[in-house]
PDB file of C-alpha atoms in Angstrom:
ATOM      1  CA  ALA A   1      79.322  -4.670 -60.072  1.00  0.00           C
ATOM      2  CA  PRO A   2      81.564  -5.032 -57.037  1.00  0.00           C
ATOM      3  CA  GLY A   3      84.574  -2.658 -57.348  1.00  0.00           C
ATOM      4  CA  VAL A   4      82.900  -0.340 -60.149  1.00  0.00           C
ATOM      5  CA  VAL A   5      82.914   3.403 -59.148  1.00  0.00           C
ATOM      6  CA  LEU A   6      79.735   5.172 -60.434  1.00  0.00           C
ATOM      7  CA  LYS A   7      80.423   9.133 -61.139  1.00  0.00           C
ATOM      8  CA  ILE A   8      77.522  11.390 -61.733  1.00  0.00           C
ATOM      9  CA  VAL A   9      78.573  14.802 -63.080  1.00  0.00           C
ATOM     10  CA  PRO A  10      75.345  16.666 -64.781  1.00  0.00           C
ATOM     11  CA  SER A  11      76.267  18.820 -67.760  1.00  0.00           C
ATOM     12  CA  THR A  12      74.479  22.248 -66.495  1.00  0.00           C
ATOM     13  CA  ASP A  13      72.987  23.589 -63.448  1.00  0.00           C
ATOM     14  CA  GLU A  14      69.212  22.912 -64.969  1.00  0.00           C
ATOM     15  CA  ILE A  15      69.920  19.288 -65.401  1.00  0.00           C
ATOM     16  CA  TRP A  16      71.367  19.098 -61.849  1.00  0.00           C
ATOM     17  CA  GLN A  17      68.095  20.825 -60.515  1.00  0.00           C
ATOM     18  CA  GLN A  18      65.949  18.562 -62.649  1.00  0.00           C
ATOM     19  CA  CYS A  19      67.497  15.476 -61.147  1.00  0.00           C
ATOM     20  CA  LEU A  20      67.106  16.915 -57.590  1.00  0.00           C
ATOM     21  CA  ASP A  21      63.227  17.891 -58.006  1.00  0.00           C
ATOM     22  CA  GLU A  22      62.625  14.303 -59.757  1.00  0.00           C
ATOM     23  CA  GLY A  23      64.505  12.153 -56.682  1.00  0.00           C
ATOM     24  CA  LEU A  24      67.306  11.053 -59.070  1.00  0.00           C
ATOM     25  CA  ILE A  25      69.688  12.293 -56.901  1.00  0.00           C
ATOM     26  CA  ARG A  26      68.861  10.754 -53.799  1.00  0.00           C
ATOM     27  CA  ILE A  27      68.364   7.442 -55.879  1.00  0.00           C
ATOM     28  CA  PHE A  28      72.056   7.635 -57.289  1.00  0.00           C
ATOM     29  CA  LYS A  29      73.230   8.761 -53.517  1.00  0.00           C
ATOM     30  CA  ASP A  30      71.700   5.718 -52.059  1.00  0.00           C
ATOM     31  CA  ALA A  31      73.145   3.765 -54.676  1.00  0.00           C
ATOM     32  CA  GLY A  32      76.655   4.815 -53.663  1.00  0.00           C
ATOM     33  CA  ALA A  33      77.469   6.944 -56.586  1.00  0.00           C
ATOM     34  CA  LEU A  34      80.008   9.913 -56.330  1.00  0.00           C
ATOM     35  CA  LEU A  35      77.630  13.093 -56.923  1.00  0.00           C
ATOM     36  CA  SER A  36      79.067  16.253 -58.093  1.00  0.00           C
ATOM     37  CA  ASN A  37      78.136  19.487 -59.048  1.00  0.00           C
ATOM     38  CA  ALA A  38      77.372  20.520 -62.522  1.00  0.00           C
ATOM     39  CA  GLY A  39      80.535  20.517 -64.647  1.00  0.00           C
ATOM     40  CA  CYS A  40      82.270  20.895 -68.049  1.00  0.00           C
ATOM     41  CA  ALA A  41      80.438  18.884 -70.403  1.00  0.00           C
ATOM     42  CA  GLY A  42      80.127  15.972 -68.020  1.00  0.00           C
ATOM     43  CA  CYS A  43      83.777  15.644 -67.715  1.00  0.00           C
ATOM     44  CA  ALA A  44      84.235  13.419 -64.434  1.00  0.00           C
ATOM     45  CA  ALA A  45      87.937  13.702 -64.016  1.00  0.00           C
ATOM     46  CA  GLY A  46      87.692  17.739 -63.191  1.00  0.00           C
ATOM     47  CA  GLN A  47      85.088  17.060 -60.779  1.00  0.00           C
ATOM     48  CA  VAL A  48      85.407  13.956 -58.995  1.00  0.00           C
ATOM     49  CA  GLY A  49      88.691  12.318 -59.557  1.00  0.00           C
ATOM     50  CA  GLN A  50      90.935  11.334 -62.479  1.00  0.00           C
ATOM     51  CA  ASN A  51      91.653   7.736 -63.539  1.00  0.00           C
ATOM     52  CA  GLY A  52      94.728   6.342 -61.827  1.00  0.00           C
ATOM     53  CA  PRO A  53      97.205   3.996 -63.823  1.00  0.00           C
ATOM     54  CA  GLY A  54      95.439   0.865 -64.963  1.00  0.00           C
ATOM     55  CA  GLU A  55      92.160   1.985 -64.367  1.00  0.00           C
ATOM     56  CA  VAL A  56      89.387   2.081 -67.186  1.00  0.00           C
ATOM     57  CA  THR A  57      86.498   4.491 -67.494  1.00  0.00           C
ATOM     58  CA  ILE A  58      83.348   4.033 -69.811  1.00  0.00           C
ATOM     59  CA  SER A  59      81.788   7.491 -70.017  1.00  0.00           C
ATOM     60  CA  THR A  60      78.822   9.193 -71.395  1.00  0.00           C
ATOM     61  CA  GLY A  61      80.826  12.571 -71.773  1.00  0.00           C
ATOM     62  CA  ASN A  62      82.527  13.632 -74.834  1.00  0.00           C
ATOM     63  CA  ARG A  63      86.386  13.719 -73.976  1.00  0.00           C
ATOM     64  CA  ASN A  64      88.990  10.976 -73.735  1.00  0.00           C
ATOM     65  CA  PHE A  65      91.919  11.953 -75.758  1.00  0.00           C
ATOM     66  CA  PRO A  66      95.035  10.935 -73.776  1.00  0.00           C
ATOM     67  CA  GLY A  67      95.763  12.657 -70.402  1.00  0.00           C
ATOM     68  CA  LYS A  68      92.446  14.222 -70.208  1.00  0.00           C
ATOM     69  CA  GLN A  69      90.923  12.071 -67.573  1.00  0.00           C
ATOM     70  CA  GLY A  70      94.035  10.891 -66.204  1.00  0.00           C
ATOM     71  CA  LYS A  71      96.372   8.032 -66.694  1.00  0.00           C
ATOM     72  CA  GLY A  72      93.920   5.347 -67.394  1.00  0.00           C
ATOM     73  CA  GLU A  73      92.004   4.236 -70.207  1.00  0.00           C
ATOM     74  CA  VAL A  74      88.755   6.335 -71.258  1.00  0.00           C
ATOM     75  CA  TYR A  75      86.013   4.875 -73.521  1.00  0.00           C
ATOM     76  CA  LEU A  76      82.871   6.976 -74.943  1.00  0.00           C
ATOM     77  CA  ALA A  77      79.559   5.238 -74.999  1.00  0.00           C
ATOM     78  CA  SER A  78      75.830   5.662 -74.816  1.00  0.00           C
ATOM     79  CA  PRO A  79      74.153   6.030 -71.627  1.00  0.00           C
ATOM     80  CA  ALA A  80      72.524   2.715 -72.004  1.00  0.00           C
ATOM     81  CA  SER A  81      75.924   1.172 -72.441  1.00  0.00           C
ATOM     82  CA  VAL A  82      77.624   2.811 -69.852  1.00  0.00           C
ATOM     83  CA  ALA A  83      74.613   1.879 -67.475  1.00  0.00           C
ATOM     84  CA  ALA A  84      74.869  -2.025 -68.511  1.00  0.00           C
ATOM     85  CA  SER A  85      78.643  -1.762 -68.310  1.00  0.00           C
ATOM     86  CA  ALA A  86      78.647  -0.616 -64.669  1.00  0.00           C
ATOM     87  CA  VAL A  87      76.293  -3.598 -63.806  1.00  0.00           C
ATOM     88  CA  ALA A  88      78.307  -6.132 -65.573  1.00  0.00           C
ATOM     89  CA  GLY A  89      81.841  -4.919 -64.148  1.00  0.00           C
ATOM     90  CA  TYR A  90      83.026  -4.665 -67.953  1.00  0.00           C
ATOM     91  CA  ILE A  91      82.339  -2.796 -70.987  1.00  0.00           C
ATOM     92  CA  THR A  92      79.247  -4.166 -72.510  1.00  0.00           C
ATOM     93  CA  THR A  93      75.691  -3.351 -73.908  1.00  0.00           C
ATOM     94  CA  GLU A  94      72.308  -3.285 -72.662  1.00  0.00           C
ATOM     95  CA  ASP A  95      71.278  -6.315 -74.539  1.00  0.00           C
ATOM     96  CA  ASP A  96      74.552  -8.618 -72.905  1.00  0.00           C
ATOM     97  CA  ILE A  97      74.433  -7.967 -69.531  1.00  0.00           C
ATOM     98  CA  PRO A  98      75.701 -11.278 -67.452  1.00  0.00           C
ATOM     99  CA  LYS A  99      73.599 -12.857 -64.780  1.00  0.00           C
ATOM    100  CA  VAL A 100      76.653 -12.638 -62.616  1.00  0.00           C
ATOM    101  CA  PRO A 101      78.843  -9.529 -62.634  1.00  0.00           C
ATOM    102  CA  ALA A 102      82.648  -9.617 -62.608  1.00  0.00           C
ATOM    103  CA  ASN A 103      84.505  -9.770 -59.706  1.00  0.00           C
ATOM    104  CA  PHE A 104      87.670  -8.138 -58.753  1.00  0.00           C
ATOM    105  CA  ASP A 105      90.540  -9.466 -56.175  1.00  0.00           C
ATOM    106  CA  PHE A 106      90.723  -6.615 -53.938  1.00  0.00           C
ATOM    107  CA  ALA A 107      93.183  -8.108 -51.785  1.00  0.00           C
ATOM    108  CA  LEU A 108      95.742  -8.133 -54.653  1.00  0.00           C
ATOM    109  CA  ARG A 109      94.628  -4.534 -55.724  1.00  0.00           C
ATOM    110  CA  ALA A 110      95.151  -3.629 -52.174  1.00  0.00           C
ATOM    111  CA  ASP A 111      98.683  -5.240 -52.115  1.00  0.00           C
ATOM    112  CA  GLU A 112      99.577  -3.505 -55.281  1.00  0.00           C
ATOM    113  CA  MET A 113      98.304   0.000 -53.803  1.00  0.00           C
ATOM    114  CA  LYS A 114     100.550  -0.449 -50.814  1.00  0.00           C
ATOM    115  CA  LEU A 115     103.687  -1.472 -52.807  1.00  0.00           C
ATOM    116  CA  ALA A 116     103.062   1.645 -55.256  1.00  0.00           C
ATOM    117  CA  ALA A 117     102.768   3.863 -51.816  1.00  0.00           C
ATOM    118  CA  LYS A 118     105.925   2.407 -50.473  1.00  0.00           C
ATOM    119  CA  GLN A 119     107.884   3.166 -53.585  1.00  0.00           C
ATOM    120  CA  HIS A 120     106.761   6.938 -53.658  1.00  0.00           C
ATOM    121  CA  GLU A 121     107.596   7.697 -50.133  1.00  0.00           C
ATOM    122  CA  LYS A 122     109.352  10.908 -49.988  1.00  0.00           C
ATOM    123  CA  THR A 123     112.841  11.430 -48.353  1.00  0.00           C
ATOM    124  CA  HIS A 124     112.244  14.720 -46.291  1.00  0.00           C
ATOM    125  CA  GLU A 125     115.575  16.637 -47.219  1.00  0.00           C
ATOM    126  CA  THR A 126     115.722  20.105 -46.170  1.00  0.00           C
ATOM    127  CA  ARG A 127     115.220  22.252 -49.320  1.00  0.00           C
ATOM    128  CA  PRO A 128     117.292  25.787 -49.860  1.00  0.00           C
ATOM    129  CA  LEU A 129     115.556  28.720 -48.819  1.00  0.00           C
ATOM    130  CA  THR A 130     118.085  31.032 -50.618  1.00  0.00           C
ATOM    131  CA  ILE A 131     118.285  30.627 -54.514  1.00  0.00           C
ATOM    132  CA  LYS A 132     120.857  32.430 -56.936  1.00  0.00           C
ATOM    133  CA  GLY A 133     120.299  32.533 -60.610  1.00  0.00           C
ATOM    134  CA  ARG A 134     119.909  34.266 -64.128  1.00  0.00           C
ATOM    135  CA  VAL A 135     116.333  36.310 -64.685  1.00  0.00           C
ATOM    136  CA  TRP A 136     114.234  36.226 -67.238  1.00  0.00           C
ATOM    137  CA  VAL A 137     112.124  39.196 -67.526  1.00  0.00           C
ATOM    138  CA  ILE A 138     108.757  38.837 -69.426  1.00  0.00           C
ATOM    139  CA  PRO A 139     106.849  41.954 -69.190  1.00  0.00           C
ATOM    140  CA  GLN A 140     103.275  40.572 -69.771  1.00  0.00           C
ATOM    141  CA  ASP A 141     100.178  40.472 -68.151  1.00  0.00           C
ATOM    142  CA  ASP A 142      97.630  37.822 -68.332  1.00  0.00           C
ATOM    143  CA  ILE A 143      99.852  35.048 -69.672  1.00  0.00           C
ATOM    144  CA  ASP A 144      97.348  32.137 -69.586  1.00  0.00           C
ATOM    145  CA  THR A 145      97.973  28.388 -69.186  1.00  0.00           C
ATOM    146  CA  ASP A 146      97.501  28.044 -73.017  1.00  0.00           C
ATOM    147  CA  MET A 147     100.485  30.284 -73.507  1.00  0.00           C
ATOM    148  CA  ILE A 148     102.630  28.298 -71.054  1.00  0.00           C
ATOM    149  CA  TYR A 149     101.637  24.910 -72.146  1.00  0.00           C
ATOM    150  CA  HIS A 150      99.560  24.772 -75.341  1.00  0.00           C
ATOM    151  CA  ASN A 151      96.522  22.391 -75.048  1.00  0.00           C
ATOM    152  CA  ARG A 152      97.909  20.381 -78.170  1.00  0.00           C
ATOM    153  CA  TYR A 153     100.404  18.747 -75.882  1.00  0.00           C
ATOM    154  CA  LEU A 154      97.978  17.446 -73.341  1.00  0.00           C
ATOM    155  CA  GLN A 155      98.384  13.896 -74.315  1.00  0.00           C
ATOM    156  CA  ILE A 156     102.076  14.092 -73.081  1.00  0.00           C
ATOM    157  CA  THR A 157     101.709  12.321 -69.674  1.00  0.00           C
ATOM    158  CA  ASP A 158     105.603  12.220 -68.732  1.00  0.00           C
ATOM    159  CA  PRO A 159     106.819  15.391 -66.990  1.00  0.00           C
ATOM    160  CA  GLU A 160     110.227  14.910 -68.376  1.00  0.00           C
ATOM    161  CA  GLU A 161     108.819  15.666 -72.075  1.00  0.00           C
ATOM    162  CA  MET A 162     106.743  18.831 -70.854  1.00  0.00           C
ATOM    163  CA  GLY A 163     109.500  21.256 -70.397  1.00  0.00           C
ATOM    164  CA  GLN A 164     110.399  21.690 -74.137  1.00  0.00           C
ATOM    165  CA  TYR A 165     106.918  22.985 -74.723  1.00  0.00           C
ATOM    166  CA  ILE A 166     106.991  25.828 -72.093  1.00  0.00           C
ATOM    167  CA  PHE A 167     106.069  29.180 -73.752  1.00  0.00           C
ATOM    168  CA  ASP A 168     106.000  27.966 -77.310  1.00  0.00           C
ATOM    169  CA  ASN A 169     102.758  29.605 -77.609  1.00  0.00           C
ATOM    170  CA  LEU A 170     103.789  32.819 -76.292  1.00  0.00           C
ATOM    171  CA  LYS A 171     104.591  35.324 -79.094  1.00  0.00           C
ATOM    172  CA  GLY A 172     108.094  36.306 -78.885  1.00  0.00           C
ATOM    173  CA  TYR A 173     109.217  33.439 -76.480  1.00  0.00           C
ATOM    174  CA  GLU A 174     108.543  30.582 -78.646  1.00  0.00           C
ATOM    175  CA  ASP A 175     112.316  29.382 -78.001  1.00  0.00           C
ATOM    176  CA  PHE A 176     112.309  29.899 -74.346  1.00  0.00           C
ATOM    177  CA  ALA A 177     112.751  26.338 -73.649  1.00  0.00           C
ATOM    178  CA  LYS A 178     115.804  26.388 -75.934  1.00  0.00           C
ATOM    179  CA  LYS A 179     117.399  29.344 -74.103  1.00  0.00           C
ATOM    180  CA  CYS A 180     116.508  28.435 -70.638  1.00  0.00           C
ATOM    181  CA  LYS A 181     119.387  27.031 -68.526  1.00  0.00           C
ATOM    182  CA  ARG A 182     118.851  25.186 -65.262  1.00  0.00           C
ATOM    183  CA  GLY A 183     118.697  27.554 -62.168  1.00  0.00           C
ATOM    184  CA  ASP A 184     116.929  30.383 -64.160  1.00  0.00           C
ATOM    185  CA  ILE A 185     114.160  32.541 -62.427  1.00  0.00           C
ATOM    186  CA  VAL A 186     111.323  33.817 -64.335  1.00  0.00           C
ATOM    187  CA  ILE A 187     109.829  37.143 -63.833  1.00  0.00           C
ATOM    188  CA  VAL A 188     106.468  38.535 -65.365  1.00  0.00           C
ATOM    189  CA  GLY A 189     103.450  40.652 -64.827  1.00  0.00           C
ATOM    190  CA  LYS A 190      99.707  40.318 -63.690  1.00  0.00           C
ATOM    191  CA  ASN A 191      97.403  37.201 -63.584  1.00  0.00           C
ATOM    192  CA  PHE A 192      99.998  34.974 -64.734  1.00  0.00           C
ATOM    193  CA  GLY A 193      98.783  31.314 -64.946  1.00  0.00           C
ATOM    194  CA  SER A 194      94.871  32.360 -65.587  1.00  0.00           C
ATOM    195  CA  GLY A 195      92.604  29.826 -67.710  1.00  0.00           C
ATOM    196  CA  SER A 196      91.852  26.648 -67.441  1.00  0.00           C
ATOM    197  CA  SER A 197      93.607  24.211 -64.706  1.00  0.00           C
ATOM    198  CA  ARG A 198      96.802  22.858 -66.670  1.00  0.00           C
ATOM    199  CA  GLN A 199      99.278  20.977 -64.367  1.00  0.00           C
ATOM    200  CA  GLN A 200     101.581  20.702 -67.161  1.00  0.00           C
ATOM    201  CA  ALA A 201     101.852  24.568 -66.925  1.00  0.00           C
ATOM    202  CA  VAL A 202     103.711  24.187 -63.639  1.00  0.00           C
ATOM    203  CA  ASP A 203     105.638  20.778 -64.076  1.00  0.00           C
ATOM    204  CA  GLY A 204     106.952  22.107 -67.497  1.00  0.00           C
ATOM    205  CA  PHE A 205     108.954  24.681 -65.387  1.00  0.00           C
ATOM    206  CA  LYS A 206     110.291  22.047 -63.118  1.00  0.00           C
ATOM    207  CA  THR A 207     111.500  20.025 -65.725  1.00  0.00           C
ATOM    208  CA  LEU A 208     113.435  22.813 -67.604  1.00  0.00           C
ATOM    209  CA  GLY A 209     115.281  23.248 -64.076  1.00  0.00           C
ATOM    210  CA  VAL A 210     113.452  27.056 -63.450  1.00  0.00           C
ATOM    211  CA  GLN A 211     114.175  27.580 -59.819  1.00  0.00           C
ATOM    212  CA  ALA A 212     111.036  30.155 -59.086  1.00  0.00           C
ATOM    213  CA  ILE A 213     108.505  32.578 -60.868  1.00  0.00           C
ATOM    214  CA  LEU A 214     107.967  35.995 -59.599  1.00  0.00           C
ATOM    215  CA  ALA A 215     104.649  37.542 -60.539  1.00  0.00           C
ATOM    216  CA  GLU A 216     102.455  40.474 -59.374  1.00  0.00           C
ATOM    217  CA  SER A 217      99.669  38.155 -59.511  1.00  0.00           C
ATOM    218  CA  TYR A 218      98.574  34.757 -60.300  1.00  0.00           C
ATOM    219  CA  GLY A 219      95.516  32.561 -61.484  1.00  0.00           C
ATOM    220  CA  ALA A 220      94.207  31.396 -58.379  1.00  0.00           C
ATOM    221  CA  ILE A 221      94.097  27.799 -59.702  1.00  0.00           C
ATOM    222  CA  TYR A 222      97.454  28.191 -61.016  1.00  0.00           C
ATOM    223  CA  GLU A 223      98.764  29.420 -57.806  1.00  0.00           C
ATOM    224  CA  ARG A 224      97.220  26.574 -55.813  1.00  0.00           C
ATOM    225  CA  ASN A 225      98.630  23.933 -58.330  1.00  0.00           C
ATOM    226  CA  ALA A 226     102.354  25.619 -58.198  1.00  0.00           C
ATOM    227  CA  ILE A 227     102.289  25.394 -54.382  1.00  0.00           C
ATOM    228  CA  ASN A 228     100.525  22.137 -53.624  1.00  0.00           C
ATOM    229  CA  ALA A 229     103.435  21.004 -56.360  1.00  0.00           C
ATOM    230  CA  ALA A 230     106.286  22.650 -54.227  1.00  0.00           C
ATOM    231  CA  PHE A 231     107.377  24.810 -57.112  1.00  0.00           C
ATOM    232  CA  PRO A 232     108.406  28.188 -55.994  1.00  0.00           C
ATOM    233  CA  ILE A 233     106.438  31.156 -56.999  1.00  0.00           C
ATOM    234  CA  LEU A 234     106.229  34.274 -55.435  1.00  0.00           C
ATOM    235  CA  THR A 235     104.536  37.872 -55.665  1.00  0.00           C
ATOM    236  CA  TYR A 236     106.004  41.421 -55.583  1.00  0.00           C
ATOM    237  CA  GLU A 237     104.494  44.761 -56.133  1.00  0.00           C
ATOM    238  CA  THR A 238     107.245  46.575 -57.686  1.00  0.00           C
ATOM    239  CA  LEU A 239     111.000  45.482 -58.591  1.00  0.00           C
ATOM    240  CA  GLU A 240     112.065  48.803 -59.306  1.00  0.00           C
ATOM    241  CA  LYS A 241     114.350  49.392 -56.265  1.00  0.00           C
ATOM    242  CA  ALA A 242     116.460  46.506 -57.341  1.00  0.00           C
ATOM    243  CA  GLY A 243     116.298  47.563 -60.995  1.00  0.00           C
ATOM    244  CA  VAL A 244     116.100  44.162 -62.177  1.00  0.00           C
ATOM    245  CA  GLU A 245     116.694  43.510 -65.970  1.00  0.00           C
ATOM    246  CA  ASN A 246     116.584  40.602 -68.151  1.00  0.00           C
ATOM    247  CA  GLY A 247     119.752  38.654 -67.844  1.00  0.00           C
ATOM    248  CA  ASP A 248     120.645  40.106 -64.365  1.00  0.00           C
ATOM    249  CA  GLU A 249     121.876  37.431 -61.921  1.00  0.00           C
ATOM    250  CA  ILE A 250     119.716  37.802 -58.434  1.00  0.00           C
ATOM    251  CA  GLU A 251     119.731  36.328 -55.131  1.00  0.00           C
ATOM    252  CA  LEU A 252     116.467  35.421 -53.559  1.00  0.00           C
ATOM    253  CA  ASN A 253     115.353  34.338 -49.981  1.00  0.00           C
ATOM    254  CA  PHE A 254     112.058  32.661 -49.856  1.00  0.00           C
ATOM    255  CA  GLU A 255     111.698  33.056 -46.265  1.00  0.00           C
ATOM    256  CA  THR A 256     112.269  36.854 -45.712  1.00  0.00           C
ATOM    257  CA  GLY A 257     111.313  37.770 -49.193  1.00  0.00           C
ATOM    258  CA  GLU A 258     114.747  39.639 -49.637  1.00  0.00           C
ATOM    259  CA  LEU A 259     115.772  40.269 -53.213  1.00  0.00           C
ATOM    260  CA  LYS A 260     119.372  41.064 -54.240  1.00  0.00           C
ATOM    261  CA  ASN A 261     120.346  42.052 -57.761  1.00  0.00           C
ATOM    262  CA  GLN A 262     123.924  40.629 -57.821  1.00  0.00           C
ATOM    263  CA  SER A 263     124.498  42.200 -61.134  1.00  0.00           C
ATOM    264  CA  LYS A 264     123.768  45.693 -59.692  1.00  0.00           C
ATOM    265  CA  GLY A 265     124.463  45.706 -56.140  1.00  0.00           C
ATOM    266  CA  ARG A 266     120.609  46.540 -55.590  1.00  0.00           C
ATOM    267  CA  PHE A 267     118.110  45.197 -53.297  1.00  0.00           C
ATOM    268  CA  THR A 268     114.471  45.053 -52.659  1.00  0.00           C
ATOM    269  CA  ASN A 269     111.928  43.043 -50.567  1.00  0.00           C
ATOM    270  CA  ILE A 270     109.137  40.772 -51.951  1.00  0.00           C
ATOM    271  CA  GLU A 271     106.380  38.918 -50.471  1.00  0.00           C
ATOM    272  CA  PRO A 272     108.187  35.847 -48.630  1.00  0.00           C
ATOM    273  CA  PHE A 273     106.594  32.418 -48.704  1.00  0.00           C
ATOM    274  CA  SER A 274     103.533  32.163 -46.128  1.00  0.00           C
ATOM    275  CA  GLU A 275     103.884  29.404 -43.336  1.00  0.00           C
ATOM    276  CA  VAL A 276     101.812  26.889 -45.262  1.00  0.00           C
ATOM    277  CA  GLN A 277     103.586  27.439 -48.556  1.00  0.00           C
ATOM    278  CA  LEU A 278     106.891  27.053 -46.948  1.00  0.00           C
ATOM    279  CA  GLU A 279     105.753  23.959 -45.238  1.00  0.00           C
ATOM    280  CA  ILE A 280     104.371  22.224 -48.400  1.00  0.00           C
ATOM    281  CA  TYR A 281     107.704  23.219 -49.987  1.00  0.00           C
ATOM    282  CA  GLN A 282     109.890  21.800 -47.420  1.00  0.00           C
ATOM    283  CA  ASN A 283     107.856  18.520 -47.659  1.00  0.00           C
ATOM    284  CA  GLY A 284     108.449  18.597 -51.579  1.00  0.00           C
ATOM    285  CA  GLY A 285     104.526  18.875 -52.264  1.00  0.00           C
ATOM    286  CA  LEU A 286     101.405  18.435 -50.786  1.00  0.00           C
ATOM    287  CA  PHE A 287     101.273  14.569 -50.996  1.00  0.00           C
TER     288      PHE A 287
END
């Protein structure tokens, strides 16, 4: 039906190869479908885009809890019902397909999108390159996204509500959100943010007012998510020269990587922002 987007996400590579061998991939491609590589149980949101506000998806997948596939509505159904609904333009069954599909007012939709885009235009104010704040030293490696922001809170879509749950699944730091103050800086070990992609594990820190995170290394997806969201993350090899301890006040320059421990009057240097990270940061985000 006009206005319907068909997303194809094979659940396994074996099924993908079978579809290719049988010519199904070509059929779907010629029909205008969005085709993805094999994905997580056919979860289209992680492969070919999430629902936007007001959008409705009918899926043969197995996941539709709030927030999982975006901000719109997601309904689960049989392959036959999904195919029938794609033809009809609304949710129906294979024995009740209309002769004429539903039609949408694209002009109205376009005007709504233009208005939304205008409302979200960014003001390009210069953001600070030097920050000062109290330090949280969490001497742990491999803090994954489930420890940062547990999956039981994934139904929350308002970023302002996410901060209260940061680290409540990290042993010894369950009360982090209650004790954290705006302007704090968090220092952790290696491989921070490993595990599944979870934007809430970035946005929650922003809600709390955490100014930056310093780690020896990051999970690749977390690093990209944080940079794209203009949330300051930096890497270090060692902070021994600065003698940084929990509760110290430090000053940090994103552009030069200079770190001053104001509590002890000691200095060191860490990895500064790259040119790309600096540009995204000053833009307020990738988009």
